[in-house]
JSON list of C-alpha atoms in Angstrom, two decimals:
[
{"chain": "A", "resi": 854, "resn": "MET", "atom": "CA", "xyz": [62.64, 14.05, -148.67]},
{"chain": "A", "resi": 855, "resn": "LYS", "atom": "CA", "xyz": [64.27, 13.17, -145.36]},
{"chain": "A", "resi": 856, "resn": "GLU", "atom": "CA", "xyz": [67.46, 12.09, -147.17]},
{"chain": "A", "resi": 857, "resn": "LYS", "atom": "CA", "xyz": [67.52, 15.36, -149.15]},
{"chain": "A", "resi": 858, "resn": "ILE", "atom": "CA", "xyz": [67.17, 17.38, -145.94]},
{"chain": "A", "resi": 859, "resn": "ILE", "atom": "CA", "xyz": [70.05, 15.46, -144.34]},
{"chain": "A", "resi": 860, "resn": "GLU", "atom": "CA", "xyz": [72.28, 15.83, -147.41]},
{"chain": "A", "resi": 861, "resn": "LYS", "atom": "CA", "xyz": [71.70, 19.57, -147.78]},
{"chain": "A", "resi": 862, "resn": "SER", "atom": "CA", "xyz": [72.03, 20.18, -144.03]},
{"chain": "A", "resi": 863, "resn": "ASN", "atom": "CA", "xyz": [75.23, 18.14, -143.99]},
{"chain": "A", "resi": 864, "resn": "GLU", "atom": "CA", "xyz": [76.69, 20.30, -146.76]},
{"chain": "A", "resi": 865, "resn": "LEU", "atom": "CA", "xyz": [75.73, 23.57, -145.03]},
{"chain": "A", "resi": 866, "resn": "PHE", "atom": "CA", "xyz": [76.83, 22.49, -141.56]},
{"chain": "A", "resi": 867, "resn": "LEU", "atom": "CA", "xyz": [80.25, 21.32, -142.75]},
{"chain": "A", "resi": 868, "resn": "ASN", "atom": "CA", "xyz": [80.87, 24.43, -144.83]},
{"chain": "A", "resi": 869, "resn": "LEU", "atom": "CA", "xyz": [79.48, 27.05, -142.43]},
{"chain": "A", "resi": 870, "resn": "GLY", "atom": "CA", "xyz": [79.29, 25.39, -139.01]},
{"chain": "A", "resi": 871, "resn": "PHE", "atom": "CA", "xyz": [76.58, 23.76, -136.91]},
{"chain": "A", "resi": 872, "resn": "LYS", "atom": "CA", "xyz": [75.95, 26.90, -134.88]},
{"chain": "A", "resi": 873, "resn": "SER", "atom": "CA", "xyz": [75.68, 29.49, -137.65]},
{"chain": "A", "resi": 874, "resn": "VAL", "atom": "CA", "xyz": [73.32, 27.71, -140.07]},
{"chain": "A", "resi": 875, "resn": "THR", "atom": "CA", "xyz": [69.64, 28.39, -139.38]},
{"chain": "A", "resi": 876, "resn": "MET", "atom": "CA", "xyz": [66.60, 26.28, -140.19]},
{"chain": "A", "resi": 877, "resn": "ASP", "atom": "CA", "xyz": [65.45, 29.10, -142.50]},
{"chain": "A", "resi": 878, "resn": "GLU", "atom": "CA", "xyz": [68.68, 28.84, -144.50]},
{"chain": "A", "resi": 879, "resn": "ILE", "atom": "CA", "xyz": [68.31, 25.08, -144.82]},
{"chain": "A", "resi": 880, "resn": "ALA", "atom": "CA", "xyz": [64.68, 25.44, -145.96]},
{"chain": "A", "resi": 881, "resn": "ASN", "atom": "CA", "xyz": [65.62, 28.16, -148.49]},
{"chain": "A", "resi": 882, "resn": "SER", "atom": "CA", "xyz": [68.48, 26.05, -149.87]},
{"chain": "A", "resi": 883, "resn": "LEU", "atom": "CA", "xyz": [66.08, 23.17, -150.41]},
{"chain": "A", "resi": 884, "resn": "GLY", "atom": "CA", "xyz": [63.31, 25.37, -151.80]},
{"chain": "A", "resi": 885, "resn": "VAL", "atom": "CA", "xyz": [60.84, 24.14, -149.15]},
{"chain": "A", "resi": 886, "resn": "SER", "atom": "CA", "xyz": [59.16, 25.60, -146.10]},
{"chain": "A", "resi": 887, "resn": "LYS", "atom": "CA", "xyz": [60.42, 25.06, -142.55]},
{"chain": "A", "resi": 888, "resn": "LYS", "atom": "CA", "xyz": [57.22, 23.07, -141.93]},
{"chain": "A", "resi": 889, "resn": "THR", "atom": "CA", "xyz": [58.49, 20.45, -144.35]},
{"chain": "A", "resi": 890, "resn": "ILE", "atom": "CA", "xyz": [61.71, 20.05, -142.34]},
{"chain": "A", "resi": 891, "resn": "TYR", "atom": "CA", "xyz": [59.74, 19.86, -139.08]},
{"chain": "A", "resi": 892, "resn": "LYS", "atom": "CA", "xyz": [57.75, 16.92, -140.46]},
{"chain": "A", "resi": 893, "resn": "TYR", "atom": "CA", "xyz": [60.95, 14.88, -140.19]},
{"chain": "A", "resi": 894, "resn": "PHE", "atom": "CA", "xyz": [62.93, 16.63, -137.43]},
{"chain": "A", "resi": 895, "resn": "LYS", "atom": "CA", "xyz": [61.33, 18.18, -134.36]},
{"chain": "A", "resi": 896, "resn": "ASN", "atom": "CA", "xyz": [63.99, 20.91, -134.02]},
{"chain": "A", "resi": 897, "resn": "LYS", "atom": "CA", "xyz": [67.51, 21.89, -135.08]},
{"chain": "A", "resi": 898, "resn": "THR", "atom": "CA", "xyz": [69.13, 19.71, -132.43]},
{"chain": "A", "resi": 899, "resn": "ASP", "atom": "CA", "xyz": [67.23, 16.69, -133.73]},
{"chain": "A", "resi": 900, "resn": "LEU", "atom": "CA", "xyz": [68.36, 17.54, -137.28]},
{"chain": "A", "resi": 901, "resn": "ILE", "atom": "CA", "xyz": [72.00, 17.87, -136.18]},
{"chain": "A", "resi": 902, "resn": "ASP", "atom": "CA", "xyz": [71.72, 14.49, -134.46]},
{"chain": "A", "resi": 903, "resn": "GLY", "atom": "CA", "xyz": [70.43, 12.98, -137.71]},
{"chain": "A", "resi": 904, "resn": "VAL", "atom": "CA", "xyz": [73.14, 14.63, -139.78]},
{"chain": "A", "resi": 905, "resn": "THR", "atom": "CA", "xyz": [76.01, 13.62, -137.49]},
{"chain": "A", "resi": 906, "resn": "ASN", "atom": "CA", "xyz": [74.80, 10.01, -137.43]},
{"chain": "A", "resi": 907, "resn": "HIS", "atom": "CA", "xyz": [74.59, 10.07, -141.23]},
{"chain": "A", "resi": 908, "resn": "ILE", "atom": "CA", "xyz": [78.18, 11.39, -141.48]},
{"chain": "A", "resi": 909, "resn": "PHE", "atom": "CA", "xyz": [79.33, 8.81, -138.94]},
{"chain": "A", "resi": 910, "resn": "ASP", "atom": "CA", "xyz": [77.73, 5.90, -140.85]},
{"chain": "A", "resi": 911, "resn": "THR", "atom": "CA", "xyz": [79.13, 7.11, -144.20]},
{"chain": "A", "resi": 912, "resn": "ILE", "atom": "CA", "xyz": [82.65, 7.46, -142.81]},
{"chain": "A", "resi": 913, "resn": "CYS", "atom": "CA", "xyz": [82.47, 4.07, -141.04]},
{"chain": "A", "resi": 914, "resn": "CYS", "atom": "CA", "xyz": [81.52, 2.33, -144.31]},
{"chain": "A", "resi": 915, "resn": "GLY", "atom": "CA", "xyz": [84.43, 3.99, -146.12]},
{"chain": "A", "resi": 916, "resn": "ILE", "atom": "CA", "xyz": [86.92, 3.10, -143.39]},
{"chain": "A", "resi": 917, "resn": "ASP", "atom": "CA", "xyz": [85.70, -0.52, -143.39]},
{"chain": "A", "resi": 918, "resn": "GLU", "atom": "CA", "xyz": [86.26, -0.72, -147.15]},
{"chain": "A", "resi": 919, "resn": "ILE", "atom": "CA", "xyz": [89.83, 0.60, -146.80]},
{"chain": "A", "resi": 920, "resn": "CYS", "atom": "CA", "xyz": [90.61, -1.80, -143.94]},
{"chain": "A", "resi": 921, "resn": "GLU", "atom": "CA", "xyz": [89.14, -4.79, -145.80]},
{"chain": "A", "resi": 922, "resn": "GLN", "atom": "CA", "xyz": [91.63, -4.30, -148.64]},
{"chain": "A", "resi": 923, "resn": "LYS", "atom": "CA", "xyz": [94.45, -5.20, -146.24]},
{"chain": "A", "resi": 924, "resn": "GLY", "atom": "CA", "xyz": [96.98, -2.80, -147.72]},
{"chain": "A", "resi": 925, "resn": "ASN", "atom": "CA", "xyz": [100.13, -1.67, -145.96]},
{"chain": "A", "resi": 926, "resn": "PRO", "atom": "CA", "xyz": [98.96, -0.47, -142.51]},
{"chain": "A", "resi": 927, "resn": "ILE", "atom": "CA", "xyz": [100.78, 2.88, -142.87]},
{"chain": "A", "resi": 928, "resn": "ASP", "atom": "CA", "xyz": [99.24, 3.51, -146.31]},
{"chain": "A", "resi": 929, "resn": "ASP", "atom": "CA", "xyz": [95.86, 2.54, -144.86]},
{"chain": "A", "resi": 930, "resn": "LEU", "atom": "CA", "xyz": [96.13, 5.20, -142.15]},
{"chain": "A", "resi": 931, "resn": "PHE", "atom": "CA", "xyz": [96.88, 7.91, -144.69]},
{"chain": "A", "resi": 932, "resn": "ASN", "atom": "CA", "xyz": [94.10, 6.67, -146.99]},
{"chain": "A", "resi": 933, "resn": "ILE", "atom": "CA", "xyz": [91.65, 6.79, -144.08]},
{"chain": "A", "resi": 934, "resn": "LYS", "atom": "CA", "xyz": [92.82, 10.30, -143.21]},
{"chain": "A", "resi": 935, "resn": "GLN", "atom": "CA", "xyz": [92.24, 11.46, -146.78]},
{"chain": "A", "resi": 936, "resn": "PHE", "atom": "CA", "xyz": [88.82, 9.82, -146.96]},
{"chain": "A", "resi": 937, "resn": "VAL", "atom": "CA", "xyz": [87.66, 11.34, -143.66]},
{"chain": "A", "resi": 938, "resn": "MET", "atom": "CA", "xyz": [88.95, 14.81, -144.50]},
{"chain": "A", "resi": 939, "resn": "THR", "atom": "CA", "xyz": [87.22, 14.74, -147.89]},
{"chain": "A", "resi": 940, "resn": "HIS", "atom": "CA", "xyz": [83.90, 13.86, -146.24]},
{"chain": "A", "resi": 941, "resn": "LEU", "atom": "CA", "xyz": [84.35, 16.49, -143.53]},
{"chain": "A", "resi": 942, "resn": "LYS", "atom": "CA", "xyz": [85.31, 19.19, -146.08]},
{"chain": "A", "resi": 943, "resn": "ASP", "atom": "CA", "xyz": [88.82, 19.43, -144.53]},
{"chain": "A", "resi": 944, "resn": "GLU", "atom": "CA", "xyz": [87.05, 20.41, -141.28]},
{"chain": "A", "resi": 945, "resn": "LYS", "atom": "CA", "xyz": [87.14, 24.10, -142.24]},
{"chain": "A", "resi": 946, "resn": "SER", "atom": "CA", "xyz": [84.17, 24.83, -139.97]},
{"chain": "A", "resi": 947, "resn": "SER", "atom": "CA", "xyz": [85.65, 22.83, -137.04]},
{"chain": "A", "resi": 948, "resn": "PRO", "atom": "CA", "xyz": [82.59, 20.52, -136.83]},
{"chain": "A", "resi": 949, "resn": "GLN", "atom": "CA", "xyz": [83.79, 18.45, -133.88]},
{"chain": "A", "resi": 950, "resn": "TYR", "atom": "CA", "xyz": [84.73, 21.52, -131.84]},
{"chain": "A", "resi": 951, "resn": "GLN", "atom": "CA", "xyz": [81.39, 23.18, -132.56]},
{"chain": "A", "resi": 952, "resn": "LEU", "atom": "CA", "xyz": [79.50, 20.04, -131.56]},
{"chain": "A", "resi": 953, "resn": "GLN", "atom": "CA", "xyz": [81.45, 19.84, -128.31]},
{"chain": "A", "resi": 954, "resn": "LYS", "atom": "CA", "xyz": [80.79, 23.50, -127.50]},
{"chain": "A", "resi": 955, "resn": "TYR", "atom": "CA", "xyz": [77.16, 23.93, -128.56]},
{"chain": "A", "resi": 956, "resn": "TYR", "atom": "CA", "xyz": [75.70, 20.40, -128.65]},
{"chain": "A", "resi": 957, "resn": "PRO", "atom": "CA", "xyz": [77.57, 18.50, -125.91]},
{"chain": "A", "resi": 958, "resn": "LYS", "atom": "CA", "xyz": [75.10, 15.60, -125.63]},
{"chain": "A", "resi": 959, "resn": "ILE", "atom": "CA", "xyz": [75.36, 14.82, -129.34]},
{"chain": "A", "resi": 960, "resn": "TYR", "atom": "CA", "xyz": [79.14, 15.21, -129.16]},
{"chain": "A", "resi": 961, "resn": "SER", "atom": "CA", "xyz": [79.44, 12.84, -126.19]},
{"chain": "A", "resi": 962, "resn": "SER", "atom": "CA", "xyz": [77.30, 10.16, -127.84]},
{"chain": "A", "resi": 963, "resn": "LEU", "atom": "CA", "xyz": [79.20, 10.48, -131.11]},
{"chain": "A", "resi": 964, "resn": "LYS", "atom": "CA", "xyz": [82.57, 10.34, -129.38]},
{"chain": "A", "resi": 965, "resn": "GLN", "atom": "CA", "xyz": [81.66, 7.05, -127.68]},
{"chain": "A", "resi": 966, "resn": "LYS", "atom": "CA", "xyz": [80.60, 5.53, -131.00]},
{"chain": "A", "resi": 967, "resn": "GLN", "atom": "CA", "xyz": [83.73, 6.85, -132.71]},
{"chain": "A", "resi": 968, "resn": "PHE", "atom": "CA", "xyz": [85.93, 5.31, -130.04]},
{"chain": "A", "resi": 969, "resn": "LYS", "atom": "CA", "xyz": [84.35, 1.85, -130.38]},
{"chain": "A", "resi": 970, "resn": "VAL", "atom": "CA", "xyz": [84.74, 1.85, -134.16]},
{"chain": "A", "resi": 971, "resn": "MET", "atom": "CA", "xyz": [88.17, 3.45, -134.27]},
{"chain": "A", "resi": 972, "resn": "GLN", "atom": "CA", "xyz": [89.68, 1.34, -131.54]},
{"chain": "A", "resi": 973, "resn": "GLY", "atom": "CA", "xyz": [88.75, -1.86, -133.37]},
{"chain": "A", "resi": 974, "resn": "CYS", "atom": "CA", "xyz": [90.19, -0.51, -136.61]},
{"chain": "A", "resi": 975, "resn": "VAL", "atom": "CA", "xyz": [93.39, 0.76, -134.98]},
{"chain": "A", "resi": 976, "resn": "LEU", "atom": "CA", "xyz": [93.96, -2.48, -133.06]},
{"chain": "A", "resi": 977, "resn": "GLU", "atom": "CA", "xyz": [93.71, -4.44, -136.32]},
{"chain": "A", "resi": 978, "resn": "ASN", "atom": "CA", "xyz": [96.05, -1.94, -138.00]},
{"chain": "A", "resi": 979, "resn": "LEU", "atom": "CA", "xyz": [98.60, -2.32, -135.20]},
{"chain": "A", "resi": 980, "resn": "LYS", "atom": "CA", "xyz": [98.42, -6.14, -135.14]},
{"chain": "A", "resi": 981, "resn": "TYR", "atom": "CA", "xyz": [98.84, -6.39, -138.91]},
{"chain": "A", "resi": 982, "resn": "GLY", "atom": "CA", "xyz": [101.66, -3.83, -138.86]},
{"chain": "A", "resi": 983, "resn": "ILE", "atom": "CA", "xyz": [103.56, -5.89, -136.29]},
{"chain": "A", "resi": 984, "resn": "GLU", "atom": "CA", "xyz": [102.90, -9.05, -138.30]},
{"chain": "A", "resi": 985, "resn": "ILE", "atom": "CA", "xyz": [104.41, -7.66, -141.53]},
{"chain": "A", "resi": 986, "resn": "GLY", "atom": "CA", "xyz": [107.26, -5.87, -139.77]},
{"chain": "A", "resi": 987, "resn": "VAL", "atom": "CA", "xyz": [106.40, -2.18, -140.18]},
{"chain": "A", "resi": 988, "resn": "TYR", "atom": "CA", "xyz": [105.56, -1.70, -136.47]},
{"chain": "A", "resi": 989, "resn": "ARG", "atom": "CA", "xyz": [107.82, -2.70, -133.61]},
{"chain": "A", "resi": 990, "resn": "LYS", "atom": "CA", "xyz": [107.18, -5.93, -131.71]},
{"chain": "A", "resi": 991, "resn": "GLY", "atom": "CA", "xyz": [106.38, -5.57, -128.03]},
{"chain": "A", "resi": 992, "resn": "ILE", "atom": "CA", "xyz": [104.38, -2.34, -128.27]},
{"chain": "A", "resi": 993, "resn": "ASP", "atom": "CA", "xyz": [101.27, -2.18, -126.07]},
{"chain": "A", "resi": 994, "resn": "ILE", "atom": "CA", "xyz": [98.60, -2.05, -128.76]},
{"chain": "A", "resi": 995, "resn": "GLU", "atom": "CA", "xyz": [95.74, -1.43, -126.33]},
{"chain": "A", "resi": 996, "resn": "PHE", "atom": "CA", "xyz": [97.49, 1.62, -124.89]},
{"chain": "A", "resi": 997, "resn": "ILE", "atom": "CA", "xyz": [98.54, 2.92, -128.31]},
{"chain": "A", "resi": 998, "resn": "SER", "atom": "CA", "xyz": [95.02, 2.56, -129.75]},
{"chain": "A", "resi": 999, "resn": "ARG", "atom": "CA", "xyz": [93.68, 4.68, -126.88]},
{"chain": "A", "resi": 1000, "resn": "ILE", "atom": "CA", "xyz": [96.38, 7.34, -127.02]},
{"chain": "A", "resi": 1001, "resn": "TYR", "atom": "CA", "xyz": [95.92, 7.49, -130.80]},
{"chain": "A", "resi": 1002, "resn": "PHE", "atom": "CA", "xyz": [92.20, 8.22, -130.46]},
{"chain": "A", "resi": 1003, "resn": "ASN", "atom": "CA", "xyz": [92.81, 10.72, -127.67]},
{"chain": "A", "resi": 1004, "resn": "GLY", "atom": "CA", "xyz": [95.39, 12.55, -129.77]},
{"chain": "A", "resi": 1005, "resn": "LEU", "atom": "CA", "xyz": [93.20, 12.66, -132.87]},
{"chain": "A", "resi": 1006, "resn": "THR", "atom": "CA", "xyz": [90.33, 14.20, -130.94]},
{"chain": "A", "resi": 1007, "resn": "GLY", "atom": "CA", "xyz": [92.72, 16.51, -129.06]},
{"chain": "A", "resi": 1008, "resn": "ILE", "atom": "CA", "xyz": [94.17, 18.18, -132.16]},
{"chain": "A", "resi": 1009, "resn": "LYS", "atom": "CA", "xyz": [90.64, 19.29, -133.11]},
{"chain": "A", "resi": 1010, "resn": "ASP", "atom": "CA", "xyz": [90.50, 21.60, -130.09]},
{"chain": "A", "resi": 1011, "resn": "LYS", "atom": "CA", "xyz": [90.51, 25.02, -131.76]},
{"chain": "A", "resi": 1012, "resn": "GLU", "atom": "CA", "xyz": [91.57, 26.82, -128.59]},
{"chain": "A", "resi": 1013, "resn": "MET", "atom": "CA", "xyz": [94.68, 24.67, -128.40]},
{"chain": "A", "resi": 1014, "resn": "PHE", "atom": "CA", "xyz": [95.30, 24.54, -132.17]},
{"chain": "A", "resi": 1015, "resn": "PRO", "atom": "CA", "xyz": [93.76, 27.67, -133.78]},
{"chain": "A", "resi": 1016, "resn": "LEU", "atom": "CA", "xyz": [92.88, 27.36, -137.46]},
{"chain": "A", "resi": 1017, "resn": "LYS", "atom": "CA", "xyz": [94.76, 30.59, -138.19]},
{"chain": "A", "resi": 1018, "resn": "ASN", "atom": "CA", "xyz": [97.97, 28.82, -137.11]},
{"chain": "A", "resi": 1019, "resn": "TYR", "atom": "CA", "xyz": [97.30, 25.28, -138.31]},
{"chain": "A", "resi": 1020, "resn": "SER", "atom": "CA", "xyz": [95.21, 23.93, -141.15]},
{"chain": "A", "resi": 1021, "resn": "MET", "atom": "CA", "xyz": [93.57, 20.58, -140.38]},
{"chain": "A", "resi": 1022, "resn": "LYS", "atom": "CA", "xyz": [95.66, 18.93, -143.11]},
{"chain": "A", "resi": 1023, "resn": "THR", "atom": "CA", "xyz": [98.86, 20.20, -141.47]},
{"chain": "A", "resi": 1024, "resn": "LEU", "atom": "CA", "xyz": [97.73, 19.07, -138.02]},
{"chain": "A", "resi": 1025, "resn": "MET", "atom": "CA", "xyz": [96.81, 15.61, -139.29]},
{"chain": "A", "resi": 1026, "resn": "ASN", "atom": "CA", "xyz": [100.15, 15.20, -141.05]},
{"chain": "A", "resi": 1027, "resn": "TYR", "atom": "CA", "xyz": [102.04, 16.30, -137.92]},
{"chain": "A", "resi": 1028, "resn": "TYR", "atom": "CA", "xyz": [100.01, 13.95, -135.75]},
{"chain": "A", "resi": 1029, "resn": "TYR", "atom": "CA", "xyz": [100.42, 10.95, -138.04]},
{"chain": "A", "resi": 1030, "resn": "GLU", "atom": "CA", "xyz": [104.17, 11.50, -138.17]},
{"chain": "A", "resi": 1031, "resn": "TYR", "atom": "CA", "xyz": [104.29, 11.85, -134.38]},
{"chain": "A", "resi": 1032, "resn": "HIS", "atom": "CA", "xyz": [102.22, 8.66, -133.91]},
{"chain": "A", "resi": 1033, "resn": "LEU", "atom": "CA", "xyz": [104.05, 6.52, -136.45]},
{"chain": "A", "resi": 1034, "resn": "ARG", "atom": "CA", "xyz": [107.64, 7.51, -135.60]},
{"chain": "A", "resi": 1035, "resn": "GLY", "atom": "CA", "xyz": [107.03, 6.12, -132.12]},
{"chain": "A", "resi": 1036, "resn": "ILE", "atom": "CA", "xyz": [105.99, 2.66, -133.29]},
{"chain": "A", "resi": 1037, "resn": "CYS", "atom": "CA", "xyz": [107.63, 2.06, -136.70]},
{"chain": "A", "resi": 1038, "resn": "THR", "atom": "CA", "xyz": [110.50, -0.28, -137.49]},
{"chain": "A", "resi": 1039, "resn": "PRO", "atom": "CA", "xyz": [113.16, 0.91, -139.99]},
{"chain": "A", "resi": 1040, "resn": "LEU", "atom": "CA", "xyz": [111.03, -0.70, -142.73]},
{"chain": "A", "resi": 1041, "resn": "GLY", "atom": "CA", "xyz": [107.98, 1.19, -141.48]},
{"chain": "A", "resi": 1042, "resn": "LEU", "atom": "CA", "xyz": [109.91, 4.46, -141.36]},
{"chain": "A", "resi": 1043, "resn": "GLU", "atom": "CA", "xyz": [110.76, 4.09, -145.06]},
{"chain": "A", "resi": 1044, "resn": "LYS", "atom": "CA", "xyz": [107.06, 3.76, -145.84]},
{"chain": "A", "resi": 1045, "resn": "LEU", "atom": "CA", "xyz": [106.27, 6.72, -143.57]},
{"chain": "A", "resi": 1046, "resn": "GLU", "atom": "CA", "xyz": [108.86, 8.95, -145.27]},
{"chain": "A", "resi": 1047, "resn": "HIS", "atom": "CA", "xyz": [107.32, 8.09, -148.63]},
{"chain": "A", "resi": 1048, "resn": "GLN", "atom": "CA", "xyz": [103.83, 9.01, -147.38]},
{"chain": "A", "resi": 1049, "resn": "LEU", "atom": "CA", "xyz": [105.05, 12.27, -145.85]},
{"chain": "A", "resi": 1050, "resn": "LYS", "atom": "CA", "xyz": [106.55, 13.30, -149.19]},
{"chain": "A", "resi": 1051, "resn": "ILE", "atom": "CA", "xyz": [103.28, 12.51, -150.99]},
{"chain": "A", "resi": 1052, "resn": "ASN", "atom": "CA", "xyz": [101.23, 14.39, -148.39]},
{"chain": "A", "resi": 1053, "resn": "GLN", "atom": "CA", "xyz": [103.36, 17.52, -148.60]},
{"chain": "A", "resi": 1054, "resn": "LEU", "atom": "CA", "xyz": [102.39, 18.01, -152.25]}
]
């Protein structure tokens, strides 16, 4: 039952937002009473913590699988982007922004975990990209991995980048182009141009 509660809550939170979905709505969607939910989660905050950790673990497993295939590092970044956006429902409800605003403790904990996982993945991506000649030699990979993470979290600030002006897909494409043009070799730029054409469709 706990898994069903997490799955249904995950669906509702990502489609409608963490703030707007009530425990009553979750219970009704599952066809159970609120008491049933409270057997497993002491309150809504506890449920949101469980759901966000579930999303985090699911996304981490998917990213690991993509990275393990050792494809072209530029293709890998775009594949990871597509995988994450699919699991976050294209971020239509601005989940990260809502967490930051209404559940700051959960957001802070999640951000620290995201950084540890993403930095390792990005460092490997950068090293391999240099090795096969799609990224420039001599770039500071530690700095770039940190600025990359900071930029990815920054574009999810809905006050800075309102959804009415930018869809998340558009923002991600802009950010990936911005990131990669700064570090790619001519060979890498060819691969980037190909990915940008695919992602405009």
